PDB file of C-alpha atoms in Angstrom:
ATOM      1  CA  UNK W  23      12.150 -22.411   2.080  1.00  0.00           C
ATOM      2  CA  UNK W  24       9.301 -24.812   1.034  1.00  0.00           C
ATOM      3  CA  UNK W  25       9.757 -27.473   0.236  1.00  0.00           C
ATOM      4  CA  UNK W  26       6.439 -28.202  -1.621  1.00  0.00           C
ATOM      5  CA  UNK W  27       6.795 -26.001  -3.908  1.00  0.00           C
ATOM      6  CA  UNK W  28      10.827 -26.557  -3.584  1.00  0.00           C
ATOM      7  CA  UNK W  29       9.520 -30.352  -5.327  1.00  0.00           C
ATOM      8  CA  UNK W  30       7.008 -28.662  -6.906  1.00  0.00           C
ATOM      9  CA  UNK W  31       9.115 -27.039  -9.230  1.00  0.00           C
ATOM     10  CA  UNK W  32      11.686 -29.720  -9.035  1.00  0.00           C
ATOM     11  CA  UNK W  33       8.591 -31.513 -10.523  1.00  0.00           C
ATOM     12  CA  UNK W  34       8.440 -28.679 -13.236  1.00  0.00           C
ATOM     13  CA  UNK W  35      10.983 -30.261 -15.245  1.00  0.00           C
ATOM     14  CA  UNK W  36       9.505 -33.526 -15.195  1.00  0.00           C
ATOM     15  CA  UNK W  37       8.423 -36.497 -14.012  1.00  0.00           C
ATOM     16  CA  UNK W  38      10.424 -37.473 -11.236  1.00  0.00           C
ATOM     17  CA  UNK W  39      10.593 -40.578  -8.457  1.00  0.00           C
ATOM     18  CA  UNK W  40      11.117 -39.049  -5.027  1.00  0.00           C
ATOM     19  CA  UNK W  41      15.304 -40.716  -5.187  1.00  0.00           C
ATOM     20  CA  UNK W  42      15.546 -38.444  -8.045  1.00  0.00           C
ATOM     21  CA  UNK W  43      13.766 -35.490  -6.731  1.00  0.00           C
ATOM     22  CA  UNK W  44      16.088 -35.189  -3.448  1.00  0.00           C
ATOM     23  CA  UNK W  45      19.378 -35.540  -4.801  1.00  0.00           C
ATOM     24  CA  UNK W  46      18.996 -33.047  -8.111  1.00  0.00           C
ATOM     25  CA  UNK W  47      16.986 -30.825  -4.683  1.00  0.00           C
ATOM     26  CA  UNK W  48      20.871 -31.596  -3.013  1.00  0.00           C
ATOM     27  CA  UNK W  49      21.886 -30.146  -6.141  1.00  0.00           C
ATOM     28  CA  UNK W  50      20.866 -27.272  -6.862  1.00  0.00           C
ATOM     29  CA  UNK W  51      19.813 -26.238  -3.496  1.00  0.00           C
ATOM     30  CA  UNK W  52      23.658 -26.438  -2.476  1.00  0.00           C
ATOM     31  CA  UNK W  53      24.294 -25.046   0.472  1.00  0.00           C
ATOM     32  CA  UNK W  54      20.332 -25.511   2.589  1.00  0.00           C
ATOM     33  CA  UNK W  55      19.851 -28.018   4.137  1.00  0.00           C
ATOM     34  CA  UNK W  56      20.311 -31.267   2.449  1.00  0.00           C
ATOM     35  CA  UNK W  57      16.416 -33.149   2.586  1.00  0.00           C
ATOM     36  CA  UNK W  58      15.674 -35.668   4.090  1.00  0.00           C
ATOM     37  CA  UNK W  59      14.270 -39.005   1.905  1.00  0.00           C
ATOM     38  CA  UNK W  60      10.866 -38.765   4.535  1.00  0.00           C
ATOM     39  CA  UNK W  61      10.368 -35.267   4.240  1.00  0.00           C
ATOM     40  CA  UNK W  62      10.880 -36.156   0.239  1.00  0.00           C
ATOM     41  CA  UNK W  63       7.751 -39.609   0.708  1.00  0.00           C
ATOM     42  CA  UNK W  64       5.878 -36.888   2.749  1.00  0.00           C
ATOM     43  CA  UNK W  65       5.667 -33.889   0.945  1.00  0.00           C
ATOM     44  CA  UNK W  66       5.207 -35.866  -1.576  1.00  0.00           C
ATOM     45  CA  UNK W  67       2.295 -37.996  -0.518  1.00  0.00           C
ATOM     46  CA  UNK W  68       0.152 -34.192   1.613  1.00  0.00           C
ATOM     47  CA  UNK W  69       1.105 -33.032  -2.564  1.00  0.00           C
ATOM     48  CA  UNK W  70      -0.578 -35.625  -4.010  1.00  0.00           C
ATOM     49  CA  UNK W  71      -3.734 -35.399  -1.211  1.00  0.00           C
ATOM     50  CA  UNK W  72      -3.947 -32.559  -1.909  1.00  0.00           C
ATOM     51  CA  UNK W  73      -4.287 -32.791  -5.934  1.00  0.00           C
ATOM     52  CA  UNK W  74      -0.913 -30.367  -6.607  1.00  0.00           C
ATOM     53  CA  UNK W  75       0.887 -33.737  -7.896  1.00  0.00           C
ATOM     54  CA  UNK W  76      -0.634 -37.161  -9.169  1.00  0.00           C
ATOM     55  CA  UNK W  77       0.724 -40.387  -9.147  1.00  0.00           C
ATOM     56  CA  UNK W  78       2.747 -41.337 -12.653  1.00  0.00           C
ATOM     57  CA  UNK W  79       3.090 -44.647 -12.339  1.00  0.00           C
ATOM     58  CA  UNK W  80       5.839 -47.239 -10.829  1.00  0.00           C
ATOM     59  CA  UNK W  81       8.683 -49.336 -12.437  1.00  0.00           C
ATOM     60  CA  UNK W  82      11.878 -51.341 -10.806  1.00  0.00           C
ATOM     61  CA  UNK W  83      14.282 -50.712 -13.271  1.00  0.00           C
ATOM     62  CA  UNK W  84      15.340 -54.290 -12.146  1.00  0.00           C
ATOM     63  CA  UNK W  85      15.694 -52.485  -8.593  1.00  0.00           C
ATOM     64  CA  UNK W  86      13.380 -51.312  -5.877  1.00  0.00           C
ATOM     65  CA  UNK W  87       9.292 -50.636  -6.831  1.00  0.00           C
ATOM     66  CA  UNK W  88      10.028 -47.166  -7.139  1.00  0.00           C
ATOM     67  CA  UNK W  89       6.974 -44.250  -8.015  1.00  0.00           C
ATOM     68  CA  UNK W  90       7.014 -41.770 -10.303  1.00  0.00           C
ATOM     69  CA  UNK W  91       5.423 -38.066  -9.697  1.00  0.00           C
ATOM     70  CA  UNK W  92       4.286 -35.805 -11.734  1.00  0.00           C
ATOM     71  CA  UNK W  93       2.914 -32.183 -11.022  1.00  0.00           C
ATOM     72  CA  UNK W  94      -0.642 -31.624 -11.486  1.00  0.00           C
ATOM     73  CA  UNK W  95      -2.366 -28.413 -13.374  1.00  0.00           C
ATOM     74  CA  UNK W  96      -3.066 -27.210 -10.382  1.00  0.00           C
ATOM     75  CA  UNK W  97       0.431 -27.970  -9.022  1.00  0.00           C
ATOM     76  CA  UNK W  98       1.498 -25.531 -11.862  1.00  0.00           C
ATOM     77  CA  UNK W  99      -0.636 -22.911 -10.946  1.00  0.00           C
ATOM     78  CA  UNK W 100       0.060 -23.345  -7.776  1.00  0.00           C
ATOM     79  CA  UNK W 101       4.215 -22.863  -8.058  1.00  0.00           C
ATOM     80  CA  UNK W 102       3.871 -20.179 -10.963  1.00  0.00           C
ATOM     81  CA  UNK W 103       1.928 -18.029  -8.149  1.00  0.00           C
ATOM     82  CA  UNK W 104       4.240 -19.370  -4.985  1.00  0.00           C
ATOM     83  CA  UNK W 105       7.162 -18.454  -6.980  1.00  0.00           C
ATOM     84  CA  UNK W 106       5.383 -14.530  -7.879  1.00  0.00           C
ATOM     85  CA  UNK W 107       4.342 -13.983  -4.070  1.00  0.00           C
ATOM     86  CA  UNK W 108       7.315 -11.333  -2.695  1.00  0.00           C
ATOM     87  CA  UNK W 109       9.505 -12.806   0.152  1.00  0.00           C
ATOM     88  CA  UNK W 110       8.552 -10.915   3.657  1.00  0.00           C
ATOM     89  CA  UNK W 111      11.191  -9.215   5.114  1.00  0.00           C
ATOM     90  CA  UNK W 112      12.238 -11.243   8.298  1.00  0.00           C
ATOM     91  CA  UNK W 113       8.970  -9.677  10.637  1.00  0.00           C
ATOM     92  CA  UNK W 114      10.910  -9.372  14.247  1.00  0.00           C
ATOM     93  CA  UNK W 115      13.989  -7.485  14.387  1.00  0.00           C
ATOM     94  CA  UNK W 116      15.743  -9.656  17.743  1.00  0.00           C
ATOM     95  CA  UNK W 117      17.628 -12.639  16.452  1.00  0.00           C
ATOM     96  CA  UNK W 118      19.227 -16.160  18.793  1.00  0.00           C
ATOM     97  CA  UNK W 119      22.542 -13.764  19.084  1.00  0.00           C
ATOM     98  CA  UNK W 120      20.441 -10.429  20.117  1.00  0.00           C
ATOM     99  CA  UNK W 121      18.547 -12.349  22.878  1.00  0.00           C
ATOM    100  CA  UNK W 122      21.960 -14.613  23.447  1.00  0.00           C
ATOM    101  CA  UNK W 123      23.714 -11.439  24.917  1.00  0.00           C
ATOM    102  CA  UNK W 124      20.773  -9.961  26.505  1.00  0.00           C
ATOM    103  CA  UNK W 125      20.172 -13.348  28.640  1.00  0.00           C
ATOM    104  CA  UNK W 126      24.108 -12.799  29.190  1.00  0.00           C
ATOM    105  CA  UNK W 127      24.117  -9.661  30.858  1.00  0.00           C
ATOM    106  CA  UNK W 128      20.631 -10.641  32.596  1.00  0.00           C
ATOM    107  CA  UNK W 129      22.238 -13.368  34.299  1.00  0.00           C
ATOM    108  CA  UNK W 130      26.106 -12.108  35.108  1.00  0.00           C
ATOM    109  CA  UNK W 131      27.315 -14.058  31.653  1.00  0.00           C
ATOM    110  CA  UNK W 132      30.360 -12.450  29.714  1.00  0.00           C
ATOM    111  CA  UNK W 133      28.484 -10.645  26.873  1.00  0.00           C
ATOM    112  CA  UNK W 134      31.407  -9.411  24.791  1.00  0.00           C
ATOM    113  CA  UNK W 135      32.983 -13.231  25.541  1.00  0.00           C
ATOM    114  CA  UNK W 136      29.673 -14.321  24.161  1.00  0.00           C
ATOM    115  CA  UNK W 137      30.559 -11.487  21.353  1.00  0.00           C
ATOM    116  CA  UNK W 138      33.659 -12.612  20.229  1.00  0.00           C
ATOM    117  CA  UNK W 139      33.500 -16.808  20.553  1.00  0.00           C
ATOM    118  CA  UNK W 140      30.683 -15.612  18.161  1.00  0.00           C
ATOM    119  CA  UNK W 141      31.955 -13.665  16.082  1.00  0.00           C
ATOM    120  CA  UNK W 142      35.213 -16.506  15.710  1.00  0.00           C
ATOM    121  CA  UNK W 143      32.354 -18.991  14.453  1.00  0.00           C
ATOM    122  CA  UNK W 144      31.355 -16.160  11.814  1.00  0.00           C
ATOM    123  CA  UNK W 145      34.448 -16.014  10.778  1.00  0.00           C
ATOM    124  CA  UNK W 146      35.573 -19.408  10.730  1.00  0.00           C
ATOM    125  CA  UNK W 147      31.983 -20.039   8.289  1.00  0.00           C
ATOM    126  CA  UNK W 148      32.698 -16.884   5.862  1.00  0.00           C
ATOM    127  CA  UNK W 149      35.874 -19.066   5.361  1.00  0.00           C
ATOM    128  CA  UNK W 150      34.188 -22.127   4.493  1.00  0.00           C
ATOM    129  CA  UNK W 151      32.009 -20.693   2.263  1.00  0.00           C
ATOM    130  CA  UNK W 152      34.457 -18.837   0.923  1.00  0.00           C
ATOM    131  CA  UNK W 153      36.580 -22.034   0.055  1.00  0.00           C
ATOM    132  CA  UNK W 154      33.410 -23.661  -0.949  1.00  0.00           C
ATOM    133  CA  UNK W 155      32.884 -21.178  -3.577  1.00  0.00           C
ATOM    134  CA  UNK W 156      36.181 -19.846  -4.992  1.00  0.00           C
ATOM    135  CA  UNK W 157      37.265 -24.270  -5.064  1.00  0.00           C
ATOM    136  CA  UNK W 158      37.130 -26.425  -8.456  1.00  0.00           C
ATOM    137  CA  UNK W 159      34.271 -27.121  -9.893  1.00  0.00           C
ATOM    138  CA  UNK W 160      32.322 -24.699  -7.706  1.00  0.00           C
ATOM    139  CA  UNK W 161      28.904 -23.947 -10.228  1.00  0.00           C
ATOM    140  CA  UNK W 162      26.738 -21.374 -10.344  1.00  0.00           C
ATOM    141  CA  UNK W 163      24.843 -22.446  -8.237  1.00  0.00           C
ATOM    142  CA  UNK W 164      26.915 -23.080  -5.325  1.00  0.00           C
ATOM    143  CA  UNK W 165      28.785 -19.637  -5.780  1.00  0.00           C
ATOM    144  CA  UNK W 166      25.014 -17.698  -5.684  1.00  0.00           C
ATOM    145  CA  UNK W 167      24.351 -19.910  -2.279  1.00  0.00           C
ATOM    146  CA  UNK W 168      27.623 -18.870  -0.678  1.00  0.00           C
ATOM    147  CA  UNK W 169      27.074 -16.091  -1.127  1.00  0.00           C
ATOM    148  CA  UNK W 170      23.999 -15.556   0.151  1.00  0.00           C
ATOM    149  CA  UNK W 171      25.309 -16.749   3.510  1.00  0.00           C
ATOM    150  CA  UNK W 172      28.548 -15.002   3.076  1.00  0.00           C
ATOM    151  CA  UNK W 173      26.354 -12.116   3.069  1.00  0.00           C
ATOM    152  CA  UNK W 174      23.734 -12.719   5.527  1.00  0.00           C
ATOM    153  CA  UNK W 175      26.989 -13.824   7.194  1.00  0.00           C
ATOM    154  CA  UNK W 176      28.777  -9.876   7.144  1.00  0.00           C
ATOM    155  CA  UNK W 177      25.963  -8.055   8.466  1.00  0.00           C
ATOM    156  CA  UNK W 178      25.729  -9.710  11.066  1.00  0.00           C
ATOM    157  CA  UNK W 179      29.606  -9.172  12.435  1.00  0.00           C
ATOM    158  CA  UNK W 180      28.909  -5.844  11.644  1.00  0.00           C
ATOM    159  CA  UNK W 181      25.950  -6.099  14.065  1.00  0.00           C
ATOM    160  CA  UNK W 182      28.383  -8.041  16.450  1.00  0.00           C
ATOM    161  CA  UNK W 183      30.374  -4.657  15.889  1.00  0.00           C
ATOM    162  CA  UNK W 184      27.932  -1.723  17.335  1.00  0.00           C
ATOM    163  CA  UNK W 185      26.620  -3.893  19.402  1.00  0.00           C
ATOM    164  CA  UNK W 186      30.377  -4.502  21.127  1.00  0.00           C
ATOM    165  CA  UNK W 187      30.808  -0.630  21.545  1.00  0.00           C
ATOM    166  CA  UNK W 188      27.872  -0.702  22.926  1.00  0.00           C
ATOM    167  CA  UNK W 189      27.603  -3.097  25.142  1.00  0.00           C
ATOM    168  CA  UNK W 190      27.985  -0.529  27.935  1.00  0.00           C
ATOM    169  CA  UNK W 191      24.574   1.526  27.715  1.00  0.00           C
ATOM    170  CA  UNK W 192      23.009  -1.694  26.871  1.00  0.00           C
ATOM    171  CA  UNK W 193      23.633  -3.460  30.055  1.00  0.00           C
ATOM    172  CA  UNK W 194      22.732  -0.226  31.920  1.00  0.00           C
ATOM    173  CA  UNK W 195      19.387  -0.259  30.227  1.00  0.00           C
ATOM    174  CA  UNK W 196      18.274  -4.263  31.167  1.00  0.00           C
ATOM    175  CA  UNK W 197      19.734  -3.408  34.485  1.00  0.00           C
ATOM    176  CA  UNK W 198      17.833  -0.199  35.019  1.00  0.00           C
ATOM    177  CA  UNK W 199      14.636  -2.442  33.410  1.00  0.00           C
TER     178      UNK W 199
END
């Protein structure tokens, strides 16, 4: 995920200060990793440096001084370009789970036990996500984010089942190399 583009997208609805952008990010992308305030302000400074955002002003409203940012015309064009680009499918097919299965074979571990434990962790996460998406008051963004994660976890589970069924052959290939 591109933090700079997400912040530009949030600025598209109007000027905002960093605190508000962080709050809106966490609301709009409920299953994403929450942004740290430092990341928000560092990204805003880079957007300003690159001419994609500008400082609109500062205010305090009786509290600490806050800087308000807005998107520039160049920022609007950059956001439109990014939003229209097709996200490339993952270029590499090796993932961490597969790597750990192979390393387990190489190191004399128990890849079947590892896959069983990983499967249990995936199932637990799927239960958590199902509870989130079916929970009272779950908004559509939450449901869609949870569905996305659930589909990826389901694909991982199907892969783990296939790999577990092929462990004897994989072990022979790894040991022979």
